[in-house]
Tab-separated table of C-alpha atoms in Angstrom:
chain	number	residue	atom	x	y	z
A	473	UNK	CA	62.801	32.397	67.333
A	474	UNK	CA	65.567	30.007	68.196
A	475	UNK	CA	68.350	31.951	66.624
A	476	UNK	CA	70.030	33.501	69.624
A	477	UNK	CA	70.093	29.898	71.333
A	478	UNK	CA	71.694	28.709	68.736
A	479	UNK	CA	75.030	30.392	69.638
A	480	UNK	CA	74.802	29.627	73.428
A	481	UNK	CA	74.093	26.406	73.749
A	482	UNK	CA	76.780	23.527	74.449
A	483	UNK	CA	76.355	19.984	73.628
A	484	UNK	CA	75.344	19.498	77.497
A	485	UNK	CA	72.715	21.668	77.349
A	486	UNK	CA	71.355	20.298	73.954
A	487	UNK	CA	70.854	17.096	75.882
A	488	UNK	CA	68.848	18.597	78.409
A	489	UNK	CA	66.733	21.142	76.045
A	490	UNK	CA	65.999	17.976	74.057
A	491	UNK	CA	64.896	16.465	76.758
A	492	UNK	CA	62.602	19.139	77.965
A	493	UNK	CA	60.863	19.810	74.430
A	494	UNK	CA	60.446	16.167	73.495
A	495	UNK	CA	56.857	15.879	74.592
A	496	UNK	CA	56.339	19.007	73.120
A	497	UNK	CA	55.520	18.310	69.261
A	498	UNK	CA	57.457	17.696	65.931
A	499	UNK	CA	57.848	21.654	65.527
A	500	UNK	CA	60.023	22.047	68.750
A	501	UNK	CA	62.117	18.772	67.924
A	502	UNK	CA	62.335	19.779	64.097
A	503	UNK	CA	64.056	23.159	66.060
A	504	UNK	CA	65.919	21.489	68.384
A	505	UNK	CA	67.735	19.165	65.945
A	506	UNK	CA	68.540	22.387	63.856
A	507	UNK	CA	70.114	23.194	67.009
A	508	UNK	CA	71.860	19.947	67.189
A	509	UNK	CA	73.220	20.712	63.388
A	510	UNK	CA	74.789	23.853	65.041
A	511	UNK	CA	77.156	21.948	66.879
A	512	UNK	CA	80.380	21.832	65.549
A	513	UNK	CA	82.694	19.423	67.510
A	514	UNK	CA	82.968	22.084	70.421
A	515	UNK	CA	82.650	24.910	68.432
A	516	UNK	CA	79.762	26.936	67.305
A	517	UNK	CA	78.709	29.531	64.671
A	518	UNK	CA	76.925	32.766	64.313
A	519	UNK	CA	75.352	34.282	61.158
A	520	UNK	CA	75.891	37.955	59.942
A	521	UNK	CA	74.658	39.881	57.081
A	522	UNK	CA	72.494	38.242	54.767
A	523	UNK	CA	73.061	34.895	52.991
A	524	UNK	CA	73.674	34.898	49.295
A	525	UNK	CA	75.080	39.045	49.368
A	526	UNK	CA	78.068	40.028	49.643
A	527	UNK	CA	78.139	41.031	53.510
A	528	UNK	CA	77.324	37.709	54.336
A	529	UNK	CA	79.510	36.172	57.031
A	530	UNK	CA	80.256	33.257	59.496
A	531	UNK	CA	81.823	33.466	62.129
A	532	UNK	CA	82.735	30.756	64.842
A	533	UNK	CA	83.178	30.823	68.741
A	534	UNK	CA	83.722	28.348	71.632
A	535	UNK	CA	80.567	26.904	73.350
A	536	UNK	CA	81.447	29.438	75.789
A	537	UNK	CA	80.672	32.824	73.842
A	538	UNK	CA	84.190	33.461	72.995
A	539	UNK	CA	84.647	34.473	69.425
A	540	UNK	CA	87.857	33.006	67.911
A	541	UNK	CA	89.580	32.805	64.593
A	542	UNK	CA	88.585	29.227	62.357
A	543	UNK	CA	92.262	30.023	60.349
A	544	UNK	CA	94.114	30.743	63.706
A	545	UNK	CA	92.321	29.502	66.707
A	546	UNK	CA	91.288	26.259	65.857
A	547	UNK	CA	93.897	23.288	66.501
A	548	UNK	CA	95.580	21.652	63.312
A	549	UNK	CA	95.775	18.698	65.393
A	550	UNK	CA	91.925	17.644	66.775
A	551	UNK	CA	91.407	17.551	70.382
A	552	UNK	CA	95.228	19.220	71.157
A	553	UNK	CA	96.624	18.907	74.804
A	554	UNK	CA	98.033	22.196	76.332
A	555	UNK	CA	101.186	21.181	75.388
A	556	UNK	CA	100.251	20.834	71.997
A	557	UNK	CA	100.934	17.294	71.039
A	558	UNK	CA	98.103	15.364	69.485
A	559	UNK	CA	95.510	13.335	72.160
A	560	UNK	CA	96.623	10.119	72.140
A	561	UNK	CA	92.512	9.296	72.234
A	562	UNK	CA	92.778	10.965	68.247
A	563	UNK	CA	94.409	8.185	66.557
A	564	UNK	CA	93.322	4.753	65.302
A	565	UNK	CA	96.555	3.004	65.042
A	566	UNK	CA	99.870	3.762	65.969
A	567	UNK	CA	101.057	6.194	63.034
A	568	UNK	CA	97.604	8.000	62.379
A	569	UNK	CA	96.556	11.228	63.461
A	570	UNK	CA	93.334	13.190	62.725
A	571	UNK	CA	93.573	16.794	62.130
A	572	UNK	CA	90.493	19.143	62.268
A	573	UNK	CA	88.705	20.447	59.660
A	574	UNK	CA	86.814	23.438	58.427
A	575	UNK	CA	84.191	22.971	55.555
A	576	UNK	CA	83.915	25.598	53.514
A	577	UNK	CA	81.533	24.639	50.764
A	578	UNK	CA	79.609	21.322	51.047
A	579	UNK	CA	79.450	18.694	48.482
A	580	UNK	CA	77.283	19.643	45.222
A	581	UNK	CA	76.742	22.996	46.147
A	582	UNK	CA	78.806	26.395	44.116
A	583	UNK	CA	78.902	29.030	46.339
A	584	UNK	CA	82.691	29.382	46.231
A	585	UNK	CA	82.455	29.601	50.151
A	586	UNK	CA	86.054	30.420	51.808
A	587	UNK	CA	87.950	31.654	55.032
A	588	UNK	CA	87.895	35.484	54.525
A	589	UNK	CA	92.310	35.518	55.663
A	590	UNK	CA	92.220	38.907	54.825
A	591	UNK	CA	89.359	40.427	57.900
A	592	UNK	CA	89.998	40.343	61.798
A	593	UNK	CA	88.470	36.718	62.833
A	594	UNK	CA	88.827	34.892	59.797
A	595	UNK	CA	85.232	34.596	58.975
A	596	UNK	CA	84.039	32.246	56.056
A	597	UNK	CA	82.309	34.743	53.476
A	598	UNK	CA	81.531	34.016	50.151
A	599	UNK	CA	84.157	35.183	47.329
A	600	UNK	CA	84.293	38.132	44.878
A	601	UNK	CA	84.968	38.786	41.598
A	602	UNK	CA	84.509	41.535	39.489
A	603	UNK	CA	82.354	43.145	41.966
A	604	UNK	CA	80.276	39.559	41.646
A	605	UNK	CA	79.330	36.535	44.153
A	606	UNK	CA	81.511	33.223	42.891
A	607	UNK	CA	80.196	29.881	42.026
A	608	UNK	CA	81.716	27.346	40.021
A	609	UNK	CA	80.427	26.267	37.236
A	610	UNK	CA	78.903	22.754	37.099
A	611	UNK	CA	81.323	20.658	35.287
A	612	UNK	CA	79.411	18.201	33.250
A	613	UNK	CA	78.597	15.645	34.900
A	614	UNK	CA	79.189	17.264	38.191
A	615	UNK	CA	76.975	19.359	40.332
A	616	UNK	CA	79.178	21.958	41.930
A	617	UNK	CA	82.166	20.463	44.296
A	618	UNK	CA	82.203	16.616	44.219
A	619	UNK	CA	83.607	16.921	47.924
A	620	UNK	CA	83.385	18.952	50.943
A	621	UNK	CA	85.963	21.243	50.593
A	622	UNK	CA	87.622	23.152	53.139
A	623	UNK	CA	91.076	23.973	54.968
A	624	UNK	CA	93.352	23.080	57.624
A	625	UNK	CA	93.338	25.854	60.201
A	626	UNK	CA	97.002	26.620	61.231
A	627	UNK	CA	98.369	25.877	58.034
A	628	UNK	CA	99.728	28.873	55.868
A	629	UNK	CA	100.906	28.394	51.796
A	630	UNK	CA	103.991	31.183	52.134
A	631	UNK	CA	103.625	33.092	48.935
A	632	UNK	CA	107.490	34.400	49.442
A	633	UNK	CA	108.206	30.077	50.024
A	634	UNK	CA	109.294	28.417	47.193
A	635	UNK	CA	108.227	24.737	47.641
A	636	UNK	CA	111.276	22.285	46.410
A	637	UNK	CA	108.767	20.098	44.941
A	638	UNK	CA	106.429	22.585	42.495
A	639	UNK	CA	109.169	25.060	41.966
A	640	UNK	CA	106.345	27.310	42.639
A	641	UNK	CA	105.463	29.915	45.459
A	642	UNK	CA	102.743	29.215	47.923
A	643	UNK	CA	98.876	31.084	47.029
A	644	UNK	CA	98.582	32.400	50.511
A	645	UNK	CA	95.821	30.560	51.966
A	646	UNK	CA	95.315	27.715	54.350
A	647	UNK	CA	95.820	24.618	52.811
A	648	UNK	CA	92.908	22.968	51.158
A	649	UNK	CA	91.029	19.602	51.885
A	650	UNK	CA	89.059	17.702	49.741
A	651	UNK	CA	86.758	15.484	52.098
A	652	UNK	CA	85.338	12.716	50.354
A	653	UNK	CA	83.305	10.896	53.116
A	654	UNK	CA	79.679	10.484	52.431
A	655	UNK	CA	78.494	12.846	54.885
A	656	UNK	CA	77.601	16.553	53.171
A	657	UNK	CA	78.730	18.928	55.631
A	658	UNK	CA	78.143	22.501	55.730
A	659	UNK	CA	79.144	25.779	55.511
A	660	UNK	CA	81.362	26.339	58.945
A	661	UNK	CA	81.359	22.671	59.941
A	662	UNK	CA	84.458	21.451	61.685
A	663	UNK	CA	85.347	17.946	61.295
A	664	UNK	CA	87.568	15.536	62.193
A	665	UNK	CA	89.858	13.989	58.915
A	666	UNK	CA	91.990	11.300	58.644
A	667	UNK	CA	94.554	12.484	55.336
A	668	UNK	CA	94.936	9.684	52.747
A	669	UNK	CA	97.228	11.157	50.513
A	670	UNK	CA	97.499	14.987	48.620
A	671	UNK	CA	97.417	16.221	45.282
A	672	UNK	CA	100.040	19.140	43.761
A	673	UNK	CA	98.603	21.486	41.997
A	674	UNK	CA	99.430	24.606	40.119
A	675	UNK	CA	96.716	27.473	39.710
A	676	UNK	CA	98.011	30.480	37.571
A	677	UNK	CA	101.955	29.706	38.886
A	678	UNK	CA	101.180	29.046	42.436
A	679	UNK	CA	101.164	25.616	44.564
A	680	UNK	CA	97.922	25.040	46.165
A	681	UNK	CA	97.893	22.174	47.352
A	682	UNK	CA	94.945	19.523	47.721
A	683	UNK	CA	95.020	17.375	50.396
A	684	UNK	CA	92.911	13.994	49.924
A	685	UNK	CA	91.340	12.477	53.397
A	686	UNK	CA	87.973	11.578	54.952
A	687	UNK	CA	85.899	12.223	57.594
A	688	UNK	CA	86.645	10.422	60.648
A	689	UNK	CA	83.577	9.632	61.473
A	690	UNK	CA	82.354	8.161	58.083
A	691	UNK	CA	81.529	3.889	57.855
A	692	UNK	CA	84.236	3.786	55.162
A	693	UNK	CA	87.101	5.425	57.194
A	694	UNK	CA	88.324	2.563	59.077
A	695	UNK	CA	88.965	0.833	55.706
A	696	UNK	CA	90.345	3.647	53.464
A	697	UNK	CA	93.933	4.496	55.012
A	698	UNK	CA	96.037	5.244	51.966
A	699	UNK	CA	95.654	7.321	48.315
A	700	UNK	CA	95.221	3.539	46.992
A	701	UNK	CA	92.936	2.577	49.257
A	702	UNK	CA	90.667	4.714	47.558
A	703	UNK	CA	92.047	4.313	44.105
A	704	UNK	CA	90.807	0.352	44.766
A	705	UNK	CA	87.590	1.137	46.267
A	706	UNK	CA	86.321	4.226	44.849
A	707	UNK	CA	87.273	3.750	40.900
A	708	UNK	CA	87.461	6.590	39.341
A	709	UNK	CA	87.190	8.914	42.228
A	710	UNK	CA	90.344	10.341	41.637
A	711	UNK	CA	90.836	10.912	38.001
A	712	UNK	CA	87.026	12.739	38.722
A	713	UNK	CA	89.434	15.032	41.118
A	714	UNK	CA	91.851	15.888	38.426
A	715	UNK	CA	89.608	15.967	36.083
A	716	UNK	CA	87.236	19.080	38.380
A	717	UNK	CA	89.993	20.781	39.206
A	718	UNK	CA	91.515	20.612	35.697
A	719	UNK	CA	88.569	22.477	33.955
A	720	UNK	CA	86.338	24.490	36.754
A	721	UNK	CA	87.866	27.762	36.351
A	722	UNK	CA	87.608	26.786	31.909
A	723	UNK	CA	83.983	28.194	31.566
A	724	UNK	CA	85.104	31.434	33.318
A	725	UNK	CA	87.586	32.118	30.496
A	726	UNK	CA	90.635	30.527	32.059
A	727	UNK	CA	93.347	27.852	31.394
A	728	UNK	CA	92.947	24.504	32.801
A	729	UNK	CA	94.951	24.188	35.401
A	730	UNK	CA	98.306	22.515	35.333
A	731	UNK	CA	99.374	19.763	38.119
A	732	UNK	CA	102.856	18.551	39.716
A	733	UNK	CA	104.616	14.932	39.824
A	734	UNK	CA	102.792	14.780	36.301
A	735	UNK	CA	99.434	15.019	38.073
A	736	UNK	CA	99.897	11.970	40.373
A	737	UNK	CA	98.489	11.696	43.832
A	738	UNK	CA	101.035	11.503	46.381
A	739	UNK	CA	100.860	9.273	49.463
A	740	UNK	CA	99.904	9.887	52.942
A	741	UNK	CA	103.506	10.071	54.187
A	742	UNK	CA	104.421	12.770	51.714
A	743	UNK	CA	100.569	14.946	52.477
A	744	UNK	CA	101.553	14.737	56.310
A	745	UNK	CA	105.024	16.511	55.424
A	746	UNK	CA	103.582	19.705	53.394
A	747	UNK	CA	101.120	19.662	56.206
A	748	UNK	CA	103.860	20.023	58.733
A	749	UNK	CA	105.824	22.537	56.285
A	750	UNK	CA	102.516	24.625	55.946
A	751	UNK	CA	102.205	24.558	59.828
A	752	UNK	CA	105.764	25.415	60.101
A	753	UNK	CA	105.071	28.878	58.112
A	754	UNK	CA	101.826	29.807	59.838
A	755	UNK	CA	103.566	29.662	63.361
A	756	UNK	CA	105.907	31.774	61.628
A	757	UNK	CA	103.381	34.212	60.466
A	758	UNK	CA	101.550	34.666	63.721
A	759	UNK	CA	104.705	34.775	65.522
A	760	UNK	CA	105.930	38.062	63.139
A	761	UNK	CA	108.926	35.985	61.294
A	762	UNK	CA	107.342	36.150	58.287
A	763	UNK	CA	105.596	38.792	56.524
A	764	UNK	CA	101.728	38.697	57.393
A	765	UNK	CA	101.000	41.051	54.138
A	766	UNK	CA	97.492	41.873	53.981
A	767	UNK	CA	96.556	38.486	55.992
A	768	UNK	CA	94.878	39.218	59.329
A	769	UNK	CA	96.301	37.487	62.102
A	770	UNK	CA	94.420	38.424	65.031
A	771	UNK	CA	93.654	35.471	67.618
A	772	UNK	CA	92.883	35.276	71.290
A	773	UNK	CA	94.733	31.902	71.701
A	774	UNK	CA	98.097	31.937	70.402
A	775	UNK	CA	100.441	32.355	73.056
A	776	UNK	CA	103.437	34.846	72.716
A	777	UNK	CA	101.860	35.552	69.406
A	778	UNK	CA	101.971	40.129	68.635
A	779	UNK	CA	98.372	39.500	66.818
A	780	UNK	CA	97.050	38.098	70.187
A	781	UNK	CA	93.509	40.208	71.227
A	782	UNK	CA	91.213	40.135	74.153
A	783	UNK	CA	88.123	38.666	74.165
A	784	UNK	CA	86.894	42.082	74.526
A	785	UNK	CA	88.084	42.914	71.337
A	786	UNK	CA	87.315	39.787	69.201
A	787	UNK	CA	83.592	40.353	70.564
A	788	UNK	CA	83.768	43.861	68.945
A	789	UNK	CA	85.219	42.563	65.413
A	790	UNK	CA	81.592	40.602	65.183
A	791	UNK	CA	79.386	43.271	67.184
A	792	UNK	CA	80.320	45.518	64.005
A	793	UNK	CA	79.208	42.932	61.713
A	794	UNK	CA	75.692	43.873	60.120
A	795	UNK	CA	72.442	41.784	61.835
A	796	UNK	CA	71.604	38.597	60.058
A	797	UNK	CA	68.709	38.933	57.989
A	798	UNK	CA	67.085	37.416	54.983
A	799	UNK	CA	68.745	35.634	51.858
A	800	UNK	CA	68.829	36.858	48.815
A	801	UNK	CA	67.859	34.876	45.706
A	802	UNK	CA	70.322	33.019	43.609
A	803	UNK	CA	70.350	33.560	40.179
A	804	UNK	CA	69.227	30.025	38.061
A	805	UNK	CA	72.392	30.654	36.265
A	806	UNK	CA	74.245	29.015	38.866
A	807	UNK	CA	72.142	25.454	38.028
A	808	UNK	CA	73.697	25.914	33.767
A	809	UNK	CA	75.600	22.970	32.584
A	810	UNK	CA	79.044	23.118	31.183
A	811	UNK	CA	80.662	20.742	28.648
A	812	UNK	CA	84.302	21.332	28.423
């Protein structure tokens, strides 16, 4: 049962566990590289409740056991110094900066996968409604998300913020990230992203915005740098975007969804600036300036921050968690096709 390793085990000790079971037969490699998988640029993830039901949960820690919050531990910036500018080692050219990632649903997959901002540690659950799991509804011609979607971590949408651009208040969430690097990530994954450009939209009178970027790591990133970068080399990639987030909530009875600047993308200048904004009002929030509401702040990294906890503690959030266990079935429903 590899299970329990898979939280323990740092990307040093991968190395040398691979190198022990190598001679050992497909089985134990097929196990280590699920190992391997587990490994999410220094951080790792552990598995509660039971996948597909309603207590399922993720939650994430450091290679060294500590359990931390994905919406409040986790760096905007990637690889952070202590004094919390940006590694210079982190940028490509003189005015980029990558900022970490945290998948939340992979490409072509429903399960409307999401940070839970409500619970203590911030774990990535799957949503409710009506007393029901979520998926979205597959879009004809598209097969759940068309991206990995996800969030920035330490990035807040103020819902009592009314953004100068939308005229509308923030939905109270992280802000989201549409990945569109070939790569399908998972569930928990945290990546590296370089932001191209961002996308304004309204859902039921609130901005959410959708910021447009790509994994660092993918063969097209060196080459896609701006919003038209990709409208040149990926036709029709982003009228696809307005057109999915238009209509996904349509088959559950809803409006389509209505978009800012007359639903044109803006460019990367403009995404880095609500990003920065959106930081601005999550340092607030952790810091007590603004009010939390029912969001759950606890961290163990933020200093001078009131929600700050002890590892002891944060270890006790995810000891209460129910065991993992075994996955319920998904109903075929979620494969139906919907014109709209």
């Amino acid at each position: 049962m590899m299970r329990p390793l898979l939280w323990r085990c740092s990307r040093g000790s991968f190395l040398k566990t691979l190198s022990t079971f190598r001679a050992s037969g497909n089985k134990q490699i097929a196990q280590i590289h699920q190992l391997h998988l587990r490994l999410n640029m220094h951080y790792l993830t552990e598995e509660r409740g039971r996948p597909n039901a309603p207590d399922y949960r993720i939650y994430f820690k450091t290679p060294e056991g500590k359990y931390i919050s994905p919406f409040h531990d986790i760096p905007l910036f990637a690889e952070k110094e202590d004094n919390g500018v940006p590694a210079k080692r982190t940028k490509k050219s003189a005015s980029e900066v990558l900022y970490n990632m945290v998948v939340e649903v992979p490409r072509w997959s429903n399960a409307k996968m999401e940070i839970a901002t409500k619970e203590p540690l911030n774990p990535i659950k799957q949503d409710v409604k009506k007393g029901k799991l979520r998926y979205v509804a597959n879009i004809f011609p598209h097969k759940g998300y068309i991206w990995n979607y996800g969030a920035l971590p330490q990035t807040w949408e103020d819902p009592n913020h009314t953004d100068k651009n939308t005229e509308c208040c923030g939905d109270n969430d992280p802000i989201d990230v549409c990945d569109i690097g070939s790569q399908v990530c998972r569930p928990g994954q945290v990546i590296q992203v370089k932001v191209l450009g961002i996308l304004a939209m309204i859902d039921e009178g609130e901005t959410d915005w959708k910021v447009i970027a790509i994994n660092a790591e993918d063969p097209d990133a060196q080459n896609l740098n701006s919003i038209e970068d990709v409208r040149r080399s990926r036709p029709g990639h982003l009228e696809a975007t307005i057109e999915w987030f238009k209509k996904y909530k349509v088959p559950d009875g809803k409006p389509e969804n209505k978009f800012g600047f007359d639903g044109q993308f803006k460019d990367k200048d403009f995404a880095v600036e609500i990003i920065k904004s959106t930081h601005e009002h999550w340092r607030a929030l952790v810091h007590k300036q603004s009010a939390a509401g029912d969001i759950d702040c606890k961290n163990v990294s933020c200093c001078d921050s009131p929600f700050k906890c002890s590892d002891e503690k944060a270890n006790a959030v995810v000891q209460s968690a129910p065991a993992f266990g075994s996955a319920f079935a998904v109903s075929p429903d979620v494969d139906k096709w919907h014109f709209v």
